[in-house]
């Protein structure tokens, strides 16, 4: 958040992204940036990010296709953005 406030772009890629990325913040960058970030991960890593962020629950049934899983994460991250940041326009709009 600090880097974004100063105008620097932060790109999350690779194994380190799983520990550092916040899907709610990445959703604010828009759909294309969101997909670029999460489509580089394995499905298990996307699930871990979603569970860590509290967007997925452990016993949930997930889509098999990575693109569908990323879209589910996108939907949930945007729902959380609307709750946390109600004064800002949704990135989905």
Short mmCIF file of C-alpha atoms in Angstrom, two decimals:
data_model
loop_
_atom_site.label_atom_id
_atom_site.label_comp_id
_atom_site.label_asym_id
_atom_site.label_seq_id
_atom_site.Cartn_x
_atom_site.Cartn_y
_atom_site.Cartn_z
CA UNK A 1 0.00 0.00 0.00
CA UNK A 2 2.85 2.35 0.80
CA UNK A 3 4.44 1.87 -2.61
CA UNK A 4 1.12 2.44 -4.37
CA UNK A 5 0.62 5.67 -2.39
CA UNK A 6 3.94 6.97 -3.67
CA UNK A 7 3.05 6.13 -7.26
CA UNK A 8 5.11 2.97 -7.70
CA UNK A 9 3.59 -0.06 -9.36
CA UNK A 10 3.78 -3.34 -7.51
CA UNK A 11 3.55 -6.53 -9.54
CA UNK A 12 3.12 -9.84 -7.73
CA UNK A 13 4.52 -12.84 -9.59
CA UNK A 14 5.87 -16.27 -8.74
CA UNK A 15 6.04 -18.16 -5.46
CA UNK A 16 6.66 -15.05 -3.35
CA UNK A 17 3.35 -13.62 -4.52
CA UNK A 18 1.40 -16.32 -2.67
CA UNK A 19 2.67 -15.00 0.67
CA UNK A 20 2.49 -11.28 -0.17
CA UNK A 21 -0.46 -10.64 -2.46
CA UNK A 22 -3.77 -9.26 -1.22
CA UNK A 23 -6.47 -10.05 -3.80
CA UNK A 24 -8.68 -7.22 -2.54
CA UNK A 25 -5.97 -4.65 -3.29
CA UNK A 26 -5.11 -6.25 -6.64
CA UNK A 27 -8.81 -6.13 -7.60
CA UNK A 28 -8.56 -2.36 -7.38
CA UNK A 29 -6.15 -2.45 -10.32
CA UNK A 30 -8.83 -3.89 -12.60
CA UNK A 31 -9.76 -7.22 -14.11
CA UNK A 32 -6.84 -7.54 -16.54
CA UNK A 33 -4.21 -6.85 -13.86
CA UNK A 34 -6.01 -9.22 -11.50
CA UNK A 35 -5.99 -12.05 -14.03
CA UNK A 36 -2.36 -11.37 -14.98
CA UNK A 37 -1.40 -11.72 -11.33
CA UNK A 38 -3.31 -14.89 -10.52
CA UNK A 39 -3.20 -16.80 -13.82
CA UNK A 40 0.55 -17.29 -13.29
CA UNK A 41 -0.15 -19.28 -10.13
CA UNK A 42 -1.16 -22.89 -9.73
CA UNK A 43 -4.73 -23.63 -8.63
CA UNK A 44 -3.54 -24.69 -5.17
CA UNK A 45 -1.74 -21.35 -4.77
CA UNK A 46 -4.84 -19.39 -5.81
CA UNK A 47 -6.89 -21.36 -3.28
CA UNK A 48 -4.30 -20.64 -0.59
CA UNK A 49 -4.39 -16.90 -1.35
CA UNK A 50 -8.19 -16.95 -1.24
CA UNK A 51 -8.26 -18.83 2.06
CA UNK A 52 -5.58 -16.61 3.62
CA UNK A 53 -7.54 -13.50 2.61
CA UNK A 54 -10.72 -14.99 4.05
CA UNK A 55 -12.42 -15.09 0.65
CA UNK A 56 -12.59 -18.89 0.43
CA UNK A 57 -13.50 -21.41 3.10
CA UNK A 58 -11.75 -24.74 3.58
CA UNK A 59 -14.66 -27.04 2.73
CA UNK A 60 -15.83 -25.14 -0.30
CA UNK A 61 -16.15 -26.81 -3.72
CA UNK A 62 -13.97 -24.98 -6.23
CA UNK A 63 -14.09 -24.86 -10.03
CA UNK A 64 -11.58 -27.17 -11.72
CA UNK A 65 -10.43 -24.73 -14.41
CA UNK A 66 -7.86 -22.18 -13.25
CA UNK A 67 -9.59 -19.35 -15.12
CA UNK A 68 -12.89 -20.11 -13.37
CA UNK A 69 -11.12 -20.23 -10.00
CA UNK A 70 -9.46 -16.86 -10.65
CA UNK A 71 -12.84 -15.41 -11.68
CA UNK A 72 -14.36 -16.68 -8.42
CA UNK A 73 -11.53 -15.01 -6.50
CA UNK A 74 -12.13 -11.81 -8.52
CA UNK A 75 -15.83 -11.82 -7.63
CA UNK A 76 -15.15 -12.35 -3.94
CA UNK A 77 -12.37 -9.75 -3.83
CA UNK A 78 -14.68 -7.18 -5.41
CA UNK A 79 -17.44 -8.01 -2.94
CA UNK A 80 -14.97 -7.41 -0.11
CA UNK A 81 -13.84 -4.12 -1.71
CA UNK A 82 -17.44 -2.91 -1.73
CA UNK A 83 -17.71 -3.70 1.99
CA UNK A 84 -14.32 -2.28 2.99
CA UNK A 85 -14.23 0.67 0.59
CA UNK A 86 -17.88 1.65 0.01
CA UNK A 87 -16.99 5.18 -1.12
CA UNK A 88 -14.88 4.02 -4.06
CA UNK A 89 -16.24 2.76 -7.36
CA UNK A 90 -15.92 -0.97 -7.80
CA UNK A 91 -13.15 -2.11 -10.11
CA UNK A 92 -15.70 -4.37 -11.79
CA UNK A 93 -17.66 -1.40 -13.11
#
